[in-house]
Amino acid sequence: MAEATPAAPAPVPHPIDNNNNNNILNFGKGVSLAIVGDSLIVKDKALARHHRIKFCGFAVGSAPTEFSIPLYNVLWAEIAENSLVVDYADPFSKKHLRTAKLTYTLDELAPDAVNAWVEILLKGAYGTSQRRKRAKVLVNPHAGPGGADKIWEHDVKPLFDAARMSLDIVRTKFSGEAIGICENLDIDAFDIVIPCSGDGLPYECINGLGKRPDARKALRQVAIAHIPCGSGNAMSCNLNGTHRAGFAALAIVKGVRTPLDLMSITQGTTRTLSFLSQSVGIIAECDLGTENLRWLGAARFNVGLMQRIFSKKVYPCDISMKVEIPEKANIKAHYKREQIKGDYATRREKDAREESLGESTSSDGDAGEGLPPLRFGTVNDKVPDDWETASYDKLGNFYCGNMAWMAPDANFFSAACPNDGLMDVVFNDGDISATRYLELLTSVESGRLFDNSHISYRKVAAYRFTPRNQKDGYISIDGEHVPFEPFQVEIHQGLGTVLSKSGKYEAAGPLGWEKADV
């Protein structure tokens, strides 16, 4: 995926009047701060010289007298000890941000006028995003290749502190601990839960909230926001537009509450929630079969894939699906409708409930209840008559996704939407040549998988997967290993809540969706 940029504009509720004198503070001696468009213009010759353009480490060109800070990067502003203090995120490299500070004494400036300017600045910087979020932070020191503690302390926490966020920090000690933490969480004390990990900890957080007697209320009230510290980091890629921890932290500071579809998985007598994906076949084996290569980070998936492509292993199975949109052209049209439906940054969970099929959160009266009832029963019930059922003797890969990016540079589900009440399913035969498999791999990285003729792509509301003629194998649910036995999945529209950068996924969508007929 493309590197994230900190200069993206924050959602601004009202246009800033550039001709308004209240947008400018003059400190004398040629120093001023001006809010212009989506930037803070700092006119200060002494500071501006540090922002001079450099080439090979040497400053080039004339010394500037001013520099600009995107409002998106402004973390906080206030009067402290008769000085105006502005905290902001400074991109000192393509991969890292650091906190920086502007401090100017008020001198003759009236505090009331400065406070009014500060409010204009913060409105422009935060838009519809909540300020000073209250966060429960869960750091998994063993996530991915390791180093989550260092990432948290050096790349993330300073940004949260500068944004004046309230932090309650826990370092997890064992797998599954986050489930208990979120199951017993005081949901009135926190606005968000921030797992610092790979995608395993968000999975635990969502399932912990889902175990509560007031699961629907908890999943709606507490948003999940992800700091990427693992191998895949799919949640952050999709919602924050980056797998870099510092840029993800800034996206969380400015993040907007966004309803997210969640999926119920029934297997045997158990029911769990999934936010990301389910896979059987080569993708599941590349994920779960490479646990010994975690030290490679995201590269372990590519290593596993190359090891398995040449084996031409197949996975006999029966698949039943409640197909809603079977054709790729119609899927592109659906995606276009979702993109133009409205202002994603201000869509709230209430909107999701009103637009939903009605089984999850249809009214405030059920806010204290547990998970929504299953519309299609469990894996142990009869397959509904209106589902499509087919047997596959040579399946190579079955992959169902609720998000677009499964890892950096792996946009498997380009037509996925956060709150359309549908899952995206792709599958392909396993007896295709190694050359064809490599072509599929290349098409994922180039964004052309959707249109590849060897891939079936459908939008479904539910499905059942039943392995055949195979005693054991890998089934992956959000990257977690589950028993190799039949399972059933159905979607719940807008059941969960996350923080996102813009109210939608940061993926580009299937090629040509803008030209689809709607």
JSON list of N, CA and C in Angstrom, two decimals, residues 104-159:
[
{"chain": "A", "resi": 104, "resn": "TYR", "atom": "N", "xyz": [4.54, 30.85, 22.25]},
{"chain": "A", "resi": 104, "resn": "TYR", "atom": "CA", "xyz": [4.68, 32.30, 22.13]},
{"chain": "A", "resi": 104, "resn": "TYR", "atom": "C", "xyz": [4.03, 32.98, 23.33]},
{"chain": "A", "resi": 105, "resn": "THR", "atom": "N", "xyz": [4.74, 33.91, 23.94]},
{"chain": "A", "resi": 105, "resn": "THR", "atom": "CA", "xyz": [4.16, 34.66, 25.05]},
{"chain": "A", "resi": 105, "resn": "THR", "atom": "C", "xyz": [3.08, 35.60, 24.52]},
{"chain": "A", "resi": 106, "resn": "LEU", "atom": "N", "xyz": [2.04, 35.79, 25.34]},
{"chain": "A", "resi": 106, "resn": "LEU", "atom": "CA", "xyz": [0.90, 36.59, 24.89]},
{"chain": "A", "resi": 106, "resn": "LEU", "atom": "C", "xyz": [1.22, 38.07, 24.86]},
{"chain": "A", "resi": 107, "resn": "ASP", "atom": "N", "xyz": [2.09, 38.53, 25.78]},
{"chain": "A", "resi": 107, "resn": "ASP", "atom": "CA", "xyz": [2.43, 39.96, 25.85]},
{"chain": "A", "resi": 107, "resn": "ASP", "atom": "C", "xyz": [1.14, 40.80, 25.89]},
{"chain": "A", "resi": 108, "resn": "GLU", "atom": "N", "xyz": [0.91, 41.58, 24.83]},
{"chain": "A", "resi": 108, "resn": "GLU", "atom": "CA", "xyz": [-0.24, 42.49, 24.83]},
{"chain": "A", "resi": 108, "resn": "GLU", "atom": "C", "xyz": [-1.53, 41.85, 24.31]},
{"chain": "A", "resi": 109, "resn": "LEU", "atom": "N", "xyz": [-1.45, 40.61, 23.86]},
{"chain": "A", "resi": 109, "resn": "LEU", "atom": "CA", "xyz": [-2.65, 39.95, 23.33]},
{"chain": "A", "resi": 109, "resn": "LEU", "atom": "C", "xyz": [-3.63, 39.62, 24.44]},
{"chain": "A", "resi": 110, "resn": "ALA", "atom": "N", "xyz": [-4.90, 39.90, 24.23]},
{"chain": "A", "resi": 110, "resn": "ALA", "atom": "CA", "xyz": [-5.93, 39.62, 25.23]},
{"chain": "A", "resi": 110, "resn": "ALA", "atom": "C", "xyz": [-6.19, 38.11, 25.27]},
{"chain": "A", "resi": 111, "resn": "PRO", "atom": "N", "xyz": [-6.19, 37.51, 26.46]},
{"chain": "A", "resi": 111, "resn": "PRO", "atom": "CA", "xyz": [-6.43, 36.06, 26.57]},
{"chain": "A", "resi": 111, "resn": "PRO", "atom": "C", "xyz": [-7.75, 35.63, 25.95]},
{"chain": "A", "resi": 112, "resn": "ASP", "atom": "N", "xyz": [-8.79, 36.43, 26.07]},
{"chain": "A", "resi": 112, "resn": "ASP", "atom": "CA", "xyz": [-10.08, 36.05, 25.48]},
{"chain": "A", "resi": 112, "resn": "ASP", "atom": "C", "xyz": [-9.98, 35.93, 23.96]},
{"chain": "A", "resi": 113, "resn": "ALA", "atom": "N", "xyz": [-9.26, 36.85, 23.33]},
{"chain": "A", "resi": 113, "resn": "ALA", "atom": "CA", "xyz": [-9.09, 36.80, 21.88]},
{"chain": "A", "resi": 113, "resn": "ALA", "atom": "C", "xyz": [-8.27, 35.58, 21.48]},
{"chain": "A", "resi": 114, "resn": "VAL", "atom": "N", "xyz": [-7.25, 35.27, 22.28]},
{"chain": "A", "resi": 114, "resn": "VAL", "atom": "CA", "xyz": [-6.41, 34.10, 21.96]},
{"chain": "A", "resi": 114, "resn": "VAL", "atom": "C", "xyz": [-7.21, 32.81, 22.15]},
{"chain": "A", "resi": 115, "resn": "ASN", "atom": "N", "xyz": [-8.01, 32.75, 23.21]},
{"chain": "A", "resi": 115, "resn": "ASN", "atom": "CA", "xyz": [-8.85, 31.56, 23.42]},
{"chain": "A", "resi": 115, "resn": "ASN", "atom": "C", "xyz": [-9.84, 31.37, 22.27]},
{"chain": "A", "resi": 116, "resn": "ALA", "atom": "N", "xyz": [-10.38, 32.46, 21.75]},
{"chain": "A", "resi": 116, "resn": "ALA", "atom": "CA", "xyz": [-11.28, 32.37, 20.61]},
{"chain": "A", "resi": 116, "resn": "ALA", "atom": "C", "xyz": [-10.54, 31.84, 19.39]},
{"chain": "A", "resi": 117, "resn": "TRP", "atom": "N", "xyz": [-9.30, 32.30, 19.19]},
{"chain": "A", "resi": 117, "resn": "TRP", "atom": "CA", "xyz": [-8.48, 31.81, 18.07]},
{"chain": "A", "resi": 117, "resn": "TRP", "atom": "C", "xyz": [-8.18, 30.32, 18.25]},
{"chain": "A", "resi": 118, "resn": "VAL", "atom": "N", "xyz": [-7.88, 29.93, 19.49]},
{"chain": "A", "resi": 118, "resn": "VAL", "atom": "CA", "xyz": [-7.59, 28.51, 19.78]},
{"chain": "A", "resi": 118, "resn": "VAL", "atom": "C", "xyz": [-8.79, 27.64, 19.42]},
{"chain": "A", "resi": 119, "resn": "GLU", "atom": "N", "xyz": [-9.99, 28.11, 19.72]},
{"chain": "A", "resi": 119, "resn": "GLU", "atom": "CA", "xyz": [-11.18, 27.31, 19.41]},
{"chain": "A", "resi": 119, "resn": "GLU", "atom": "C", "xyz": [-11.36, 27.19, 17.90]},
{"chain": "A", "resi": 120, "resn": "ILE", "atom": "N", "xyz": [-11.10, 28.25, 17.16]},
{"chain": "A", "resi": 120, "resn": "ILE", "atom": "CA", "xyz": [-11.17, 28.17, 15.70]},
{"chain": "A", "resi": 120, "resn": "ILE", "atom": "C", "xyz": [-10.16, 27.15, 15.18]},
{"chain": "A", "resi": 121, "resn": "LEU", "atom": "N", "xyz": [-8.95, 27.19, 15.74]},
{"chain": "A", "resi": 121, "resn": "LEU", "atom": "CA", "xyz": [-7.90, 26.25, 15.33]},
{"chain": "A", "resi": 121, "resn": "LEU", "atom": "C", "xyz": [-8.31, 24.81, 15.61]},
{"chain": "A", "resi": 122, "resn": "LEU", "atom": "N", "xyz": [-8.82, 24.54, 16.80]},
{"chain": "A", "resi": 122, "resn": "LEU", "atom": "CA", "xyz": [-9.18, 23.16, 17.16]},
{"chain": "A", "resi": 122, "resn": "LEU", "atom": "C", "xyz": [-10.37, 22.67, 16.37]},
{"chain": "A", "resi": 123, "resn": "LYS", "atom": "N", "xyz": [-11.31, 23.55, 16.06]},
{"chain": "A", "resi": 123, "resn": "LYS", "atom": "CA", "xyz": [-12.43, 23.13, 15.22]},
{"chain": "A", "resi": 123, "resn": "LYS", "atom": "C", "xyz": [-11.93, 22.74, 13.83]},
{"chain": "A", "resi": 124, "resn": "GLY", "atom": "N", "xyz": [-11.01, 23.50, 13.31]},
{"chain": "A", "resi": 124, "resn": "GLY", "atom": "CA", "xyz": [-10.45, 23.15, 12.01]},
{"chain": "A", "resi": 124, "resn": "GLY", "atom": "C", "xyz": [-9.60, 21.91, 12.06]},
{"chain": "A", "resi": 125, "resn": "ALA", "atom": "N", "xyz": [-8.91, 21.70, 13.18]},
{"chain": "A", "resi": 125, "resn": "ALA", "atom": "CA", "xyz": [-8.00, 20.56, 13.30]},
{"chain": "A", "resi": 125, "resn": "ALA", "atom": "C", "xyz": [-8.74, 19.25, 13.54]},
{"chain": "A", "resi": 126, "resn": "TYR", "atom": "N", "xyz": [-9.86, 19.30, 14.28]},
{"chain": "A", "resi": 126, "resn": "TYR", "atom": "CA", "xyz": [-10.56, 18.08, 14.66]},
{"chain": "A", "resi": 126, "resn": "TYR", "atom": "C", "xyz": [-11.85, 17.84, 13.87]},
{"chain": "A", "resi": 127, "resn": "GLY", "atom": "N", "xyz": [-12.45, 18.87, 13.32]},
{"chain": "A", "resi": 127, "resn": "GLY", "atom": "CA", "xyz": [-13.69, 18.65, 12.59]},
{"chain": "A", "resi": 127, "resn": "GLY", "atom": "C", "xyz": [-14.71, 17.93, 13.44]},
{"chain": "A", "resi": 128, "resn": "THR", "atom": "N", "xyz": [-15.25, 16.82, 12.93]},
{"chain": "A", "resi": 128, "resn": "THR", "atom": "CA", "xyz": [-16.25, 16.05, 13.66]},
{"chain": "A", "resi": 128, "resn": "THR", "atom": "C", "xyz": [-15.64, 15.06, 14.64]},
{"chain": "A", "resi": 129, "resn": "SER", "atom": "N", "xyz": [-14.34, 14.96, 14.68]},
{"chain": "A", "resi": 129, "resn": "SER", "atom": "CA", "xyz": [-13.67, 14.01, 15.57]},
{"chain": "A", "resi": 129, "resn": "SER", "atom": "C", "xyz": [-13.72, 14.49, 17.02]},
{"chain": "A", "resi": 130, "resn": "GLN", "atom": "N", "xyz": [-13.89, 13.55, 17.93]},
{"chain": "A", "resi": 130, "resn": "GLN", "atom": "CA", "xyz": [-13.91, 13.87, 19.35]},
{"chain": "A", "resi": 130, "resn": "GLN", "atom": "C", "xyz": [-12.53, 14.27, 19.83]},
{"chain": "A", "resi": 131, "resn": "ARG", "atom": "N", "xyz": [-12.44, 15.30, 20.63]},
{"chain": "A", "resi": 131, "resn": "ARG", "atom": "CA", "xyz": [-11.18, 15.73, 21.21]},
{"chain": "A", "resi": 131, "resn": "ARG", "atom": "C", "xyz": [-10.93, 14.98, 22.53]},
{"chain": "A", "resi": 132, "resn": "ARG", "atom": "N", "xyz": [-9.68, 14.88, 22.88]},
{"chain": "A", "resi": 132, "resn": "ARG", "atom": "CA", "xyz": [-9.26, 14.33, 24.19]},
{"chain": "A", "resi": 132, "resn": "ARG", "atom": "C", "xyz": [-9.97, 13.01, 24.49]},
{"chain": "A", "resi": 133, "resn": "LYS", "atom": "N", "xyz": [-9.84, 12.08, 23.58]},
{"chain": "A", "resi": 133, "resn": "LYS", "atom": "CA", "xyz": [-10.49, 10.78, 23.73]},
{"chain": "A", "resi": 133, "resn": "LYS", "atom": "C", "xyz": [-9.98, 10.04, 24.97]},
{"chain": "A", "resi": 134, "resn": "ARG", "atom": "N", "xyz": [-10.86, 9.29, 25.60]},
{"chain": "A", "resi": 134, "resn": "ARG", "atom": "CA", "xyz": [-10.51, 8.45, 26.76]},
{"chain": "A", "resi": 134, "resn": "ARG", "atom": "C", "xyz": [-10.25, 7.03, 26.25]},
{"chain": "A", "resi": 135, "resn": "ALA", "atom": "N", "xyz": [-9.03, 6.56, 26.41]},
{"chain": "A", "resi": 135, "resn": "ALA", "atom": "CA", "xyz": [-8.64, 5.31, 25.76]},
{"chain": "A", "resi": 135, "resn": "ALA", "atom": "C", "xyz": [-8.18, 4.26, 26.75]},
{"chain": "A", "resi": 136, "resn": "LYS", "atom": "N", "xyz": [-8.64, 3.04, 26.55]},
{"chain": "A", "resi": 136, "resn": "LYS", "atom": "CA", "xyz": [-8.08, 1.85, 27.18]},
{"chain": "A", "resi": 136, "resn": "LYS", "atom": "C", "xyz": [-7.08, 1.27, 26.18]},
{"chain": "A", "resi": 137, "resn": "VAL", "atom": "N", "xyz": [-5.82, 1.26, 26.55]},
{"chain": "A", "resi": 137, "resn": "VAL", "atom": "CA", "xyz": [-4.76, 0.84, 25.64]},
{"chain": "A", "resi": 137, "resn": "VAL", "atom": "C", "xyz": [-4.26, -0.54, 26.04]},
{"chain": "A", "resi": 138, "resn": "LEU", "atom": "N", "xyz": [-4.23, -1.46, 25.09]},
{"chain": "A", "resi": 138, "resn": "LEU", "atom": "CA", "xyz": [-3.73, -2.82, 25.32]},
{"chain": "A", "resi": 138, "resn": "LEU", "atom": "C", "xyz": [-2.52, -3.04, 24.43]},
{"chain": "A", "resi": 139, "resn": "VAL", "atom": "N", "xyz": [-1.36, -3.22, 25.05]},
{"chain": "A", "resi": 139, "resn": "VAL", "atom": "CA", "xyz": [-0.11, -3.41, 24.31]},
{"chain": "A", "resi": 139, "resn": "VAL", "atom": "C", "xyz": [0.29, -4.88, 24.41]},
{"chain": "A", "resi": 140, "resn": "ASN", "atom": "N", "xyz": [0.43, -5.52, 23.26]},
{"chain": "A", "resi": 140, "resn": "ASN", "atom": "CA", "xyz": [0.89, -6.92, 23.22]},
{"chain": "A", "resi": 140, "resn": "ASN", "atom": "C", "xyz": [2.38, -6.93, 22.90]},
{"chain": "A", "resi": 141, "resn": "PRO", "atom": "N", "xyz": [3.23, -7.13, 23.91]},
{"chain": "A", "resi": 141, "resn": "PRO", "atom": "CA", "xyz": [4.69, -7.07, 23.68]},
{"chain": "A", "resi": 141, "resn": "PRO", "atom": "C", "xyz": [5.19, -8.13, 22.71]},
{"chain": "A", "resi": 142, "resn": "HIS", "atom": "N", "xyz": [4.39, -9.19, 22.49]},
{"chain": "A", "resi": 142, "resn": "HIS", "atom": "CA", "xyz": [4.85, -10.31, 21.66]},
{"chain": "A", "resi": 142, "resn": "HIS", "atom": "C", "xyz": [4.24, -10.28, 20.26]},
{"chain": "A", "resi": 143, "resn": "ALA", "atom": "N", "xyz": [3.58, -9.20, 19.89]},
{"chain": "A", "resi": 143, "resn": "ALA", "atom": "CA", "xyz": [2.93, -9.13, 18.58]},
{"chain": "A", "resi": 143, "resn": "ALA", "atom": "C", "xyz": [3.94, -9.19, 17.44]},
{"chain": "A", "resi": 144, "resn": "GLY", "atom": "N", "xyz": [3.57, -9.94, 16.39]},
{"chain": "A", "resi": 144, "resn": "GLY", "atom": "CA", "xyz": [4.38, -9.98, 15.17]},
{"chain": "A", "resi": 144, "resn": "GLY", "atom": "C", "xyz": [5.85, -10.26, 15.45]},
{"chain": "A", "resi": 145, "resn": "PRO", "atom": "N", "xyz": [6.74, -9.46, 14.87]},
{"chain": "A", "resi": 145, "resn": "PRO", "atom": "CA", "xyz": [8.18, -9.65, 15.07]},
{"chain": "A", "resi": 145, "resn": "PRO", "atom": "C", "xyz": [8.66, -9.14, 16.42]},
{"chain": "A", "resi": 146, "resn": "GLY", "atom": "N", "xyz": [7.77, -8.63, 17.26]},
{"chain": "A", "resi": 146, "resn": "GLY", "atom": "CA", "xyz": [8.16, -8.08, 18.56]},
{"chain": "A", "resi": 146, "resn": "GLY", "atom": "C", "xyz": [8.44, -6.59, 18.47]},
{"chain": "A", "resi": 147, "resn": "GLY", "atom": "N", "xyz": [8.65, -5.97, 19.63]},
{"chain": "A", "resi": 147, "resn": "GLY", "atom": "CA", "xyz": [8.98, -4.55, 19.64]},
{"chain": "A", "resi": 147, "resn": "GLY", "atom": "C", "xyz": [7.81, -3.63, 19.87]},
{"chain": "A", "resi": 148, "resn": "ALA", "atom": "N", "xyz": [6.61, -4.19, 20.21]},
{"chain": "A", "resi": 148, "resn": "ALA", "atom": "CA", "xyz": [5.43, -3.35, 20.40]},
{"chain": "A", "resi": 148, "resn": "ALA", "atom": "C", "xyz": [5.62, -2.36, 21.55]},
{"chain": "A", "resi": 149, "resn": "ASP", "atom": "N", "xyz": [6.32, -2.76, 22.60]},
{"chain": "A", "resi": 149, "resn": "ASP", "atom": "CA", "xyz": [6.57, -1.86, 23.73]},
{"chain": "A", "resi": 149, "resn": "ASP", "atom": "C", "xyz": [7.34, -0.62, 23.28]},
{"chain": "A", "resi": 150, "resn": "LYS", "atom": "N", "xyz": [8.38, -0.84, 22.51]},
{"chain": "A", "resi": 150, "resn": "LYS", "atom": "CA", "xyz": [9.20, 0.27, 22.03]},
{"chain": "A", "resi": 150, "resn": "LYS", "atom": "C", "xyz": [8.39, 1.16, 21.07]},
{"chain": "A", "resi": 151, "resn": "ILE", "atom": "N", "xyz": [7.61, 0.53, 20.20]},
{"chain": "A", "resi": 151, "resn": "ILE", "atom": "CA", "xyz": [6.78, 1.30, 19.27]},
{"chain": "A", "resi": 151, "resn": "ILE", "atom": "C", "xyz": [5.81, 2.18, 20.05]},
{"chain": "A", "resi": 152, "resn": "TRP", "atom": "N", "xyz": [5.19, 1.61, 21.06]},
{"chain": "A", "resi": 152, "resn": "TRP", "atom": "CA", "xyz": [4.23, 2.36, 21.87]},
{"chain": "A", "resi": 152, "resn": "TRP", "atom": "C", "xyz": [4.91, 3.55, 22.56]},
{"chain": "A", "resi": 153, "resn": "GLU", "atom": "N", "xyz": [6.01, 3.31, 23.20]},
{"chain": "A", "resi": 153, "resn": "GLU", "atom": "CA", "xyz": [6.66, 4.36, 23.98]},
{"chain": "A", "resi": 153, "resn": "GLU", "atom": "C", "xyz": [7.26, 5.46, 23.10]},
{"chain": "A", "resi": 154, "resn": "HIS", "atom": "N", "xyz": [7.81, 5.10, 21.95]},
{"chain": "A", "resi": 154, "resn": "HIS", "atom": "CA", "xyz": [8.54, 6.08, 21.15]},
{"chain": "A", "resi": 154, "resn": "HIS", "atom": "C", "xyz": [7.71, 6.70, 20.03]},
{"chain": "A", "resi": 155, "resn": "ASP", "atom": "N", "xyz": [6.82, 5.91, 19.41]},
{"chain": "A", "resi": 155, "resn": "ASP", "atom": "CA", "xyz": [6.12, 6.40, 18.22]},
{"chain": "A", "resi": 155, "resn": "ASP", "atom": "C", "xyz": [4.68, 6.82, 18.48]},
{"chain": "A", "resi": 156, "resn": "VAL", "atom": "N", "xyz": [4.07, 6.28, 19.53]},
{"chain": "A", "resi": 156, "resn": "VAL", "atom": "CA", "xyz": [2.63, 6.45, 19.71]},
{"chain": "A", "resi": 156, "resn": "VAL", "atom": "C", "xyz": [2.27, 7.29, 20.93]},
{"chain": "A", "resi": 157, "resn": "LYS", "atom": "N", "xyz": [2.73, 6.89, 22.09]},
{"chain": "A", "resi": 157, "resn": "LYS", "atom": "CA", "xyz": [2.32, 7.57, 23.33]},
{"chain": "A", "resi": 157, "resn": "LYS", "atom": "C", "xyz": [2.62, 9.07, 23.32]},
{"chain": "A", "resi": 158, "resn": "PRO", "atom": "N", "xyz": [3.77, 9.52, 22.82]},
{"chain": "A", "resi": 158, "resn": "PRO", "atom": "CA", "xyz": [4.00, 10.97, 22.79]},
{"chain": "A", "resi": 158, "resn": "PRO", "atom": "C", "xyz": [2.94, 11.74, 22.02]},
{"chain": "A", "resi": 159, "resn": "LEU", "atom": "N", "xyz": [2.43, 11.17, 20.92]},
{"chain": "A", "resi": 159, "resn": "LEU", "atom": "CA", "xyz": [1.38, 11.83, 20.14]},
{"chain": "A", "resi": 159, "resn": "LEU", "atom": "C", "xyz": [0.07, 11.88, 20.92]}
]
